[in-house]
Amino acid sequence: MPESDVGRYRVFVTLKPGLLDSAGRAVGESLKTLGFGDVQQVRIGKLIELELADGSKAEVEEMCKKLLANPVIEEYTVEEQQ
Amino acid sequence: MRVAVIQTPGSNCDQDAYFSLRDYLGADAEYVWHRETSLEGFDAVVLPGGFTYGDYLRGGAIAAQSPVLFEVKRFAHEGKPVIGICNGFQILTESGILPGALVRNENRRFLCKKVFIKRVNATSFWTEGVPEVMAVPIAHNEGRYIADEVTLNQLEAEDRIAFVYCDQDGNVTPAANPNGASRNIAGILNAGGNVLGMMPHPERVVSELIGGSDGRRLLARLAVPTW
C-alpha cells in the first residue's frame, strides 16, 4: 500500500474539567518556582498517534470509547492528519 | 468452592492472594492466566493487585480487555463472588463491572501504609460478619475513588459502599482519608452485592505473624469446602 493511503490520526485525551489533576498542579507549582508567576492552571493529558491502513475517524472514535479514554474521567478529541 | 486467582502480566499480589487463600485459609485456589477464555469449574474469582501492563494508558485499562474478563463479567452477572483488590478494583471499574474510576492520589504520593477501614454495608456476601473496623494496608498511587454525584448517591442509597476510610476508633473523618477518595470510599459493591472492589489489601493481613489478621474473615468467605 502506498504510504499516502495510510491514515494518520492524533488523539488527545484530557481529564474532564473540574477533575483534580494532581500532576498538573505539581507542574504548575514548579513553573511558579521558576518565576512564571502568571501560571493559573496546568493540566496534563495524553497524545496518542495512530496509523491505520484502512481506517476512518469514526473508527478512531470507537477506539477512544472502548479503550483509549475512560468516559468517567476523561474527554478526547480526534484529529485527522493530512 | 474453587477460586480462580487471575494472573496478568504485571500482577504482583497474585502470590499473596494465592498463599493467603490456600495456606492460611484453606481455600481451593488456583492460578488462571488472563488469556483463558473459560472459568468453567470455578466458583469465585480474585483479581489481585499489581501493575498490570505497567499501568499503561490507565491502571487496569488493558487488563480489562483480557479474554478472561468476559468470563468475569459473566460471573458477576450470574451472582458469583468476585473480588478485585487494588489494581483488581481498577480492572473492575475499567471493565464497567463497577461504576466510577480510580485516579491519582490527591497528595501525589504513592501510599504504602496501614490504614483503618469501616464496614458500611453489613449484609452482602463479602461484608457480612467482617469486623466493623479493620486495620488493612494500602499500596497505591491511583487509589482515589471518584464518581459523579448521582452515582455516589445511588451507591449510598442502595447500600453498596462496602468500606470507608476511618480512624482507629471508626470515626470517618477527612483526616482519615489517605488519598482524597469521594466520601472516604475504600471499597464498593455491585448491585447484587456479589462483586467487591477495594483498594486496601486484605490478603496481606491474614496472620499475626505478618502483622495482622483483620483480613481473614473477609477472604475466609472463599474457603468454603468444595465437597
CSV table of N, CA and C in Angstrom, one decimal, chain B residues 58-195:
chain,number,residue,atom,x,y,z
B,58,ARG,N,-4.1,3.6,31.5
B,58,ARG,CA,-4.6,3.9,32.8
B,58,ARG,C,-4.5,2.6,33.6
B,59,GLY,N,-4.5,2.7,34.9
B,59,GLY,CA,-4.4,1.5,35.8
B,59,GLY,C,-5.6,0.5,35.4
B,60,GLY,N,-5.2,-0.7,35.0
B,60,GLY,CA,-6.3,-1.7,34.8
B,60,GLY,C,-6.9,-1.6,33.4
B,61,ALA,N,-6.6,-0.6,32.6
B,61,ALA,CA,-7.4,-0.4,31.4
B,61,ALA,C,-7.1,-1.5,30.4
B,62,ILE,N,-5.9,-2.0,30.2
B,62,ILE,CA,-5.6,-3.0,29.2
B,62,ILE,C,-6.0,-4.4,29.7
B,63,ALA,N,-5.8,-4.6,31.0
B,63,ALA,CA,-6.2,-5.9,31.6
B,63,ALA,C,-7.7,-6.1,31.5
B,64,ALA,N,-8.4,-4.9,31.6
B,64,ALA,CA,-9.9,-5.0,31.5
B,64,ALA,C,-10.4,-5.6,30.2
B,65,GLN,N,-9.5,-5.6,29.2
B,65,GLN,CA,-9.9,-6.1,27.8
B,65,GLN,C,-9.3,-7.6,27.7
B,66,SER,N,-8.8,-8.2,28.7
B,66,SER,CA,-8.3,-9.5,28.6
B,66,SER,C,-9.4,-10.5,28.3
B,67,PRO,N,-9.1,-11.6,27.6
B,67,PRO,CA,-10.2,-12.6,27.3
B,67,PRO,C,-10.9,-13.1,28.6
B,68,VAL,N,-10.2,-13.3,29.7
B,68,VAL,CA,-10.8,-13.9,30.9
B,68,VAL,C,-11.8,-12.9,31.5
B,69,LEU,N,-11.7,-11.6,31.2
B,69,LEU,CA,-12.6,-10.6,31.7
B,69,LEU,C,-14.0,-10.8,31.2
B,70,PHE,N,-14.2,-11.4,30.0
B,70,PHE,CA,-15.5,-11.7,29.5
B,70,PHE,C,-16.2,-12.7,30.5
B,71,GLU,N,-15.4,-13.6,30.9
B,71,GLU,CA,-15.9,-14.6,31.8
B,71,GLU,C,-16.2,-14.0,33.2
B,72,VAL,N,-15.3,-13.1,33.6
B,72,VAL,CA,-15.5,-12.5,34.9
B,72,VAL,C,-16.8,-11.7,34.9
B,73,LYS,N,-17.1,-11.0,33.7
B,73,LYS,CA,-18.4,-10.3,33.6
B,73,LYS,C,-19.5,-11.3,33.7
B,74,ARG,N,-19.4,-12.4,33.1
B,74,ARG,CA,-20.5,-13.4,33.2
B,74,ARG,C,-20.7,-13.9,34.7
B,75,PHE,N,-19.6,-14.1,35.3
B,75,PHE,CA,-19.6,-14.5,36.8
B,75,PHE,C,-20.3,-13.4,37.6
B,76,ALA,N,-20.0,-12.1,37.3
B,76,ALA,CA,-20.5,-11.0,38.1
B,76,ALA,C,-22.0,-11.0,37.8
B,77,HIS,N,-22.4,-11.2,36.6
B,77,HIS,CA,-23.8,-11.1,36.2
B,77,HIS,C,-24.6,-12.3,36.8
B,78,GLU,N,-24.0,-13.4,36.9
B,78,GLU,CA,-24.7,-14.6,37.5
B,78,GLU,C,-24.7,-14.6,39.0
B,79,GLY,N,-24.1,-13.6,39.6
B,79,GLY,CA,-24.2,-13.5,41.1
B,79,GLY,C,-23.1,-14.3,41.8
B,80,LYS,N,-22.1,-14.7,41.0
B,80,LYS,CA,-21.0,-15.5,41.7
B,80,LYS,C,-20.0,-14.5,42.3
B,81,PRO,N,-19.3,-14.9,43.4
B,81,PRO,CA,-18.4,-14.0,44.1
B,81,PRO,C,-17.2,-13.5,43.2
B,82,VAL,N,-17.0,-12.2,43.2
B,82,VAL,CA,-15.8,-11.7,42.5
B,82,VAL,C,-15.2,-10.6,43.4
B,83,ILE,N,-13.9,-10.6,43.7
B,83,ILE,CA,-13.3,-9.6,44.4
B,83,ILE,C,-12.1,-9.0,43.6
B,84,GLY,N,-12.0,-7.7,43.5
B,84,GLY,CA,-10.9,-7.0,42.9
B,84,GLY,C,-10.2,-6.2,44.0
B,85,ILE,N,-8.9,-6.5,44.1
B,85,ILE,CA,-8.2,-5.8,45.2
B,85,ILE,C,-7.2,-4.8,44.5
B,86,CYS,N,-7.2,-3.6,44.9
B,86,CYS,CA,-6.2,-2.6,44.4
B,86,CYS,C,-6.3,-2.5,42.9
B,87,ASN,N,-5.2,-3.0,42.2
B,87,ASN,CA,-5.3,-2.9,40.7
B,87,ASN,C,-6.5,-3.8,40.2
B,88,GLY,N,-6.9,-4.8,41.0
B,88,GLY,CA,-8.1,-5.6,40.6
B,88,GLY,C,-9.3,-4.7,40.7
B,89,PHE,N,-9.4,-3.8,41.6
B,89,PHE,CA,-10.5,-2.9,41.7
B,89,PHE,C,-10.5,-2.0,40.5
B,90,GLN,N,-9.3,-1.5,40.1
B,90,GLN,CA,-9.2,-0.7,38.9
B,90,GLN,C,-9.7,-1.4,37.7
B,91,ILE,N,-9.4,-2.7,37.6
B,91,ILE,CA,-9.8,-3.5,36.4
B,91,ILE,C,-11.3,-3.6,36.4
B,92,LEU,N,-11.9,-3.7,37.6
B,92,LEU,CA,-13.4,-3.8,37.7
B,92,LEU,C,-14.1,-2.5,37.3
B,93,THR,N,-13.5,-1.4,37.6
B,93,THR,CA,-14.1,-0.1,37.2
B,93,THR,C,-13.8,0.1,35.7
B,94,GLU,N,-12.6,-0.2,35.2
B,94,GLU,CA,-12.3,-0.1,33.8
B,94,GLU,C,-13.2,-1.0,32.9
B,95,SER,N,-13.5,-2.1,33.4
B,95,SER,CA,-14.3,-3.0,32.6
B,95,SER,C,-15.8,-2.7,32.7
B,96,GLY,N,-16.2,-1.8,33.6
B,96,GLY,CA,-17.6,-1.4,33.7
B,96,GLY,C,-18.4,-2.3,34.6
B,97,ILE,N,-17.7,-3.2,35.3
B,97,ILE,CA,-18.4,-4.1,36.2
B,97,ILE,C,-18.8,-3.3,37.4
B,98,LEU,N,-18.0,-2.4,37.9
B,98,LEU,CA,-18.3,-1.5,39.0
B,98,LEU,C,-18.2,0.0,38.4
B,99,PRO,N,-19.1,0.9,39.0
B,99,PRO,CA,-19.1,2.2,38.5
B,99,PRO,C,-17.9,3.1,39.0
B,100,GLY,N,-17.7,4.2,38.4
B,100,GLY,CA,-16.7,5.2,38.9
B,100,GLY,C,-15.4,4.9,38.4
B,101,ALA,N,-14.3,5.5,39.0
B,101,ALA,CA,-13.0,5.4,38.5
B,101,ALA,C,-12.0,5.6,39.7
B,102,LEU,N,-10.8,5.1,39.5
B,102,LEU,CA,-9.7,5.3,40.5
B,102,LEU,C,-8.6,6.2,39.9
B,103,VAL,N,-8.4,7.3,40.5
B,103,VAL,CA,-7.4,8.3,39.9
B,103,VAL,C,-6.3,8.6,40.9
B,104,ARG,N,-5.4,9.4,40.4
B,104,ARG,CA,-4.2,9.6,41.2
B,104,ARG,C,-4.5,10.2,42.6
B,105,ASN,N,-3.7,9.7,43.6
B,105,ASN,CA,-3.9,10.2,45.0
B,105,ASN,C,-3.8,11.7,45.0
B,106,GLU,N,-4.7,12.3,45.9
B,106,GLU,CA,-4.7,13.7,46.0
B,106,GLU,C,-3.4,14.3,46.3
B,107,ASN,N,-2.6,13.7,47.2
B,107,ASN,CA,-1.3,14.2,47.6
B,107,ASN,C,-0.2,13.9,46.7
B,108,ARG,N,-0.5,13.2,45.6
B,108,ARG,CA,0.5,12.9,44.5
B,108,ARG,C,1.6,11.9,45.0
B,109,ARG,N,1.4,11.3,46.1
B,109,ARG,CA,2.4,10.3,46.6
B,109,ARG,C,1.9,8.9,46.5
B,110,PHE,N,2.8,8.0,46.2
B,110,PHE,CA,2.5,6.6,46.3
B,110,PHE,C,2.3,6.3,47.8
B,111,LEU,N,1.2,5.7,48.2
B,111,LEU,CA,0.9,5.5,49.6
B,111,LEU,C,1.1,4.0,49.9
B,112,CYS,N,1.9,3.7,50.9
B,112,CYS,CA,2.2,2.3,51.3
B,112,CYS,C,2.2,2.3,52.8
B,113,LYS,N,1.0,2.0,53.4
B,113,LYS,CA,0.9,2.0,54.9
B,113,LYS,C,-0.3,1.3,55.3
B,114,LYS,N,-0.4,1.1,56.6
B,114,LYS,CA,-1.6,0.5,57.2
B,114,LYS,C,-2.7,1.6,57.4
B,115,VAL,N,-3.9,1.4,57.0
B,115,VAL,CA,-5.0,2.3,57.3
B,115,VAL,C,-6.1,1.6,58.0
B,116,PHE,N,-7.1,2.3,58.5
B,116,PHE,CA,-8.3,1.7,59.1
B,116,PHE,C,-9.5,1.9,58.2
B,117,ILE,N,-10.2,0.9,58.0
B,117,ILE,CA,-11.5,1.0,57.2
B,117,ILE,C,-12.6,0.5,58.0
B,118,LYS,N,-13.8,1.1,57.8
B,118,LYS,CA,-15.0,0.8,58.5
B,118,LYS,C,-16.0,0.1,57.5
B,119,ARG,N,-16.6,-0.9,58.0
B,119,ARG,CA,-17.6,-1.6,57.2
B,119,ARG,C,-18.9,-0.7,57.1
B,120,VAL,N,-19.4,-0.5,56.0
B,120,VAL,CA,-20.7,0.2,55.8
B,120,VAL,C,-21.8,-0.8,55.5
B,121,ASN,N,-21.7,-1.4,54.4
B,121,ASN,CA,-22.7,-2.5,54.1
B,121,ASN,C,-22.4,-3.7,55.0
B,122,ALA,N,-23.4,-4.2,55.7
B,122,ALA,CA,-23.1,-5.3,56.6
B,122,ALA,C,-23.8,-6.6,56.2
B,123,THR,N,-24.4,-6.6,55.0
B,123,THR,CA,-25.3,-7.8,54.7
B,123,THR,C,-24.9,-8.5,53.4
B,124,SER,N,-23.9,-8.0,52.7
B,124,SER,CA,-23.6,-8.7,51.4
B,124,SER,C,-22.8,-9.9,51.7
B,125,PHE,N,-22.6,-10.7,50.6
B,125,PHE,CA,-21.7,-11.9,50.7
B,125,PHE,C,-20.4,-11.6,51.3
B,126,TRP,N,-19.8,-10.5,50.9
B,126,TRP,CA,-18.5,-10.1,51.3
B,126,TRP,C,-18.4,-9.5,52.7
B,127,THR,N,-19.4,-8.7,53.0
B,127,THR,CA,-19.2,-7.9,54.2
B,127,THR,C,-19.9,-8.4,55.5
B,128,GLU,N,-20.8,-9.3,55.3
B,128,GLU,CA,-21.5,-9.9,56.4
B,128,GLU,C,-20.5,-10.6,57.4
B,129,GLY,N,-20.5,-10.1,58.6
B,129,GLY,CA,-19.7,-10.8,59.6
B,129,GLY,C,-18.3,-10.3,59.7
B,130,VAL,N,-17.8,-9.4,58.8
B,130,VAL,CA,-16.5,-8.9,59.0
B,130,VAL,C,-16.4,-7.9,60.1
B,131,PRO,N,-15.2,-7.7,60.7
B,131,PRO,CA,-15.1,-6.7,61.8
B,131,PRO,C,-15.5,-5.3,61.4
B,132,GLU,N,-16.1,-4.6,62.3
B,132,GLU,CA,-16.7,-3.3,61.9
B,132,GLU,C,-15.5,-2.3,61.5
B,133,VAL,N,-14.4,-2.4,62.3
B,133,VAL,CA,-13.3,-1.6,61.9
B,133,VAL,C,-12.1,-2.6,61.7
B,134,MET,N,-11.4,-2.4,60.6
B,134,MET,CA,-10.3,-3.3,60.3
B,134,MET,C,-9.0,-2.5,60.0
B,135,ALA,N,-7.9,-3.0,60.4
B,135,ALA,CA,-6.6,-2.4,60.0
B,135,ALA,C,-6.0,-3.2,58.8
B,136,VAL,N,-6.0,-2.5,57.7
B,136,VAL,CA,-5.6,-3.2,56.4
B,136,VAL,C,-4.6,-2.3,55.7
B,137,PRO,N,-3.6,-2.8,55.1
B,137,PRO,CA,-2.6,-2.0,54.3
B,137,PRO,C,-3.1,-1.5,53.0
B,138,ILE,N,-2.7,-0.3,52.6
B,138,ILE,CA,-2.9,0.1,51.2
B,138,ILE,C,-1.5,0.3,50.6
B,139,ALA,N,-1.5,0.2,49.3
B,139,ALA,CA,-0.3,0.4,48.5
B,139,ALA,C,-0.7,0.8,47.1
B,140,HIS,N,-0.9,2.1,46.9
B,140,HIS,CA,-1.3,2.5,45.6
B,140,HIS,C,-0.9,4.0,45.3
B,141,ASN,N,-0.9,4.3,44.0
B,141,ASN,CA,-0.7,5.6,43.5
B,141,ASN,C,-2.0,6.2,43.0
B,142,GLU,N,-2.8,5.3,42.4
B,142,GLU,CA,-4.1,5.8,41.9
B,142,GLU,C,-5.2,5.0,42.6
B,143,GLY,N,-5.5,5.5,43.8
B,143,GLY,CA,-6.5,4.9,44.7
B,143,GLY,C,-7.6,5.7,45.1
B,144,ARG,N,-7.6,6.9,44.5
B,144,ARG,CA,-8.7,7.9,44.9
B,144,ARG,C,-9.9,7.6,44.1
B,145,TYR,N,-10.9,7.0,44.8
B,145,TYR,CA,-12.2,6.6,44.1
B,145,TYR,C,-13.0,7.9,43.9
B,146,ILE,N,-13.4,8.0,42.6
B,146,ILE,CA,-14.3,9.1,42.3
B,146,ILE,C,-15.5,8.6,41.4
B,147,ALA,N,-16.6,9.3,41.5
B,147,ALA,CA,-17.7,9.1,40.6
B,147,ALA,C,-18.6,10.3,40.7
B,148,ASP,N,-19.5,10.5,39.7
B,148,ASP,CA,-20.3,11.7,39.8
B,148,ASP,C,-21.3,11.6,41.0
B,149,GLU,N,-21.9,12.7,41.3
B,149,GLU,CA,-22.8,12.8,42.5
B,149,GLU,C,-23.9,11.8,42.4
B,150,VAL,N,-24.5,11.7,41.2
B,150,VAL,CA,-25.6,10.8,41.0
B,150,VAL,C,-25.2,9.3,41.4
B,151,THR,N,-24.1,8.9,40.9
B,151,THR,CA,-23.6,7.6,41.2
B,151,THR,C,-23.3,7.4,42.7
B,152,LEU,N,-22.6,8.4,43.3
B,152,LEU,CA,-22.3,8.3,44.7
B,152,LEU,C,-23.6,8.2,45.5
B,153,ASN,N,-24.6,9.0,45.2
B,153,ASN,CA,-25.8,9.0,45.9
B,153,ASN,C,-26.5,7.6,45.7
B,154,GLN,N,-26.4,7.1,44.5
B,154,GLN,CA,-27.0,5.8,44.3
B,154,GLN,C,-26.3,4.7,45.1
B,155,LEU,N,-25.0,4.8,45.1
B,155,LEU,CA,-24.2,3.8,45.9
B,155,LEU,C,-24.7,3.8,47.4
B,156,GLU,N,-24.8,5.0,47.9
B,156,GLU,CA,-25.3,5.2,49.3
B,156,GLU,C,-26.7,4.6,49.5
B,157,ALA,N,-27.6,5.1,48.6
B,157,ALA,CA,-29.0,4.7,48.7
B,157,ALA,C,-29.2,3.2,48.6
B,158,GLU,N,-28.4,2.5,47.8
B,158,GLU,CA,-28.5,1.1,47.6
B,158,GLU,C,-27.6,0.3,48.5
B,159,ASP,N,-27.0,1.0,49.5
B,159,ASP,CA,-26.2,0.3,50.5
B,159,ASP,C,-25.0,-0.5,49.8
B,160,ARG,N,-24.4,0.2,48.8
B,160,ARG,CA,-23.3,-0.5,48.1
B,160,ARG,C,-21.9,0.0,48.4
B,161,ILE,N,-21.8,0.9,49.4
B,161,ILE,CA,-20.5,1.2,49.9
B,161,ILE,C,-20.1,0.2,50.9
B,162,ALA,N,-19.0,-0.6,50.5
B,162,ALA,CA,-18.6,-1.7,51.4
B,162,ALA,C,-17.8,-1.1,52.5
B,163,PHE,N,-16.8,-0.3,52.2
B,163,PHE,CA,-15.8,0.2,53.2
B,163,PHE,C,-15.5,1.7,53.0
B,164,VAL,N,-15.3,2.4,54.1
B,164,VAL,CA,-14.8,3.7,54.1
B,164,VAL,C,-13.6,3.9,55.0
B,165,TYR,N,-12.7,4.8,54.6
B,165,TYR,CA,-11.5,5.0,55.4
B,165,TYR,C,-12.0,5.7,56.7
B,166,CYS,N,-11.4,5.3,57.8
B,166,CYS,CA,-11.7,5.9,59.1
B,166,CYS,C,-10.5,5.9,60.0
B,167,ASP,N,-10.6,6.5,61.2
B,167,ASP,CA,-9.5,6.4,62.2
B,167,ASP,C,-9.6,5.1,63.0
B,168,GLN,N,-8.7,4.9,63.9
B,168,GLN,CA,-8.7,3.6,64.6
B,168,GLN,C,-9.9,3.4,65.5
B,169,ASP,N,-10.6,4.5,65.8
B,169,ASP,CA,-11.9,4.3,66.6
B,169,ASP,C,-13.1,4.2,65.7
B,170,GLY,N,-12.9,4.2,64.4
B,170,GLY,CA,-14.1,4.1,63.5
B,170,GLY,C,-14.7,5.4,63.1
B,171,ASN,N,-14.1,6.5,63.4
B,171,ASN,CA,-14.6,7.8,63.0
B,171,ASN,C,-14.2,8.1,61.6
B,172,VAL,N,-15.2,8.4,60.8
B,172,VAL,CA,-15.0,8.7,59.3
B,172,VAL,C,-14.7,10.2,59.2
B,173,THR,N,-13.5,10.6,59.1
B,173,THR,CA,-13.1,12.0,59.0
B,173,THR,C,-12.2,12.3,57.8
B,174,PRO,N,-12.2,13.5,57.3
B,174,PRO,CA,-11.3,13.9,56.2
B,174,PRO,C,-9.8,13.5,56.5
B,175,ALA,N,-9.4,13.6,57.8
B,175,ALA,CA,-8.0,13.3,58.1
B,175,ALA,C,-7.7,11.8,58.0
B,176,ALA,N,-8.7,11.0,58.1
B,176,ALA,CA,-8.5,9.6,58.0
B,176,ALA,C,-8.6,9.1,56.5
B,177,ASN,N,-8.8,10.0,55.6
B,177,ASN,CA,-8.9,9.7,54.2
B,177,ASN,C,-7.5,9.8,53.5
B,178,PRO,N,-6.9,8.7,53.2
B,178,PRO,CA,-5.5,8.8,52.8
B,178,PRO,C,-5.2,9.4,51.4
B,179,ASN,N,-6.2,9.2,50.5
B,179,ASN,CA,-6.0,9.5,49.1
B,179,ASN,C,-7.0,10.5,48.5
B,180,GLY,N,-7.9,11.1,49.3
B,180,GLY,CA,-8.8,12.0,48.8
B,180,GLY,C,-10.1,11.4,48.1
B,181,ALA,N,-10.3,10.1,48.4
B,181,ALA,CA,-11.4,9.4,47.8
B,181,ALA,C,-12.8,10.1,48.1
B,182,SER,N,-13.7,10.2,47.2
B,182,SER,CA,-15.0,10.7,47.4
B,182,SER,C,-15.7,10.0,48.6
B,183,ARG,N,-16.2,10.8,49.5
B,183,ARG,CA,-16.9,10.3,50.7
B,183,ARG,C,-16.1,9.2,51.4
B,184,ASN,N,-14.8,9.3,51.4
B,184,ASN,CA,-13.9,8.3,52.1
B,184,ASN,C,-14.0,6.9,51.6
B,185,ILE,N,-14.5,6.7,50.4
B,185,ILE,CA,-14.8,5.3,49.9
B,185,ILE,C,-13.5,4.5,49.7
B,186,ALA,N,-13.4,3.4,50.3
B,186,ALA,CA,-12.3,2.4,50.1
B,186,ALA,C,-12.7,1.2,49.3
B,187,GLY,N,-14.0,0.9,49.3
B,187,GLY,CA,-14.5,-0.3,48.5
B,187,GLY,C,-16.0,-0.2,48.3
B,188,ILE,N,-16.4,-0.7,47.1
B,188,ILE,CA,-17.8,-0.7,46.8
B,188,ILE,C,-18.3,-2.0,46.2
B,189,LEU,N,-19.6,-2.2,46.2
B,189,LEU,CA,-20.2,-3.4,45.7
B,189,LEU,C,-21.0,-3.2,44.5
B,190,ASN,N,-21.2,-4.2,43.7
B,190,ASN,CA,-22.2,-4.1,42.6
B,190,ASN,C,-23.6,-4.2,43.1
B,191,ALA,N,-24.6,-4.1,42.2
B,191,ALA,CA,-26.0,-4.1,42.7
B,191,ALA,C,-26.3,-5.4,43.4
B,192,GLY,N,-25.8,-6.5,42.9
B,192,GLY,CA,-26.1,-7.8,43.5
B,192,GLY,C,-25.4,-8.1,44.8
B,193,GLY,N,-24.3,-7.3,45.1
B,193,GLY,CA,-23.6,-7.5,46.4
B,193,GLY,C,-22.6,-8.6,46.2
B,194,ASN,N,-22.4,-9.2,45.1
B,194,ASN,CA,-21.5,-10.3,44.9
B,194,ASN,C,-20.1,-9.9,44.3
B,195,VAL,N,-20.1,-8.7,43.8
B,195,VAL,CA,-18.8,-8.2,43.4
B,195,VAL,C,-18.3,-7.1,44.3
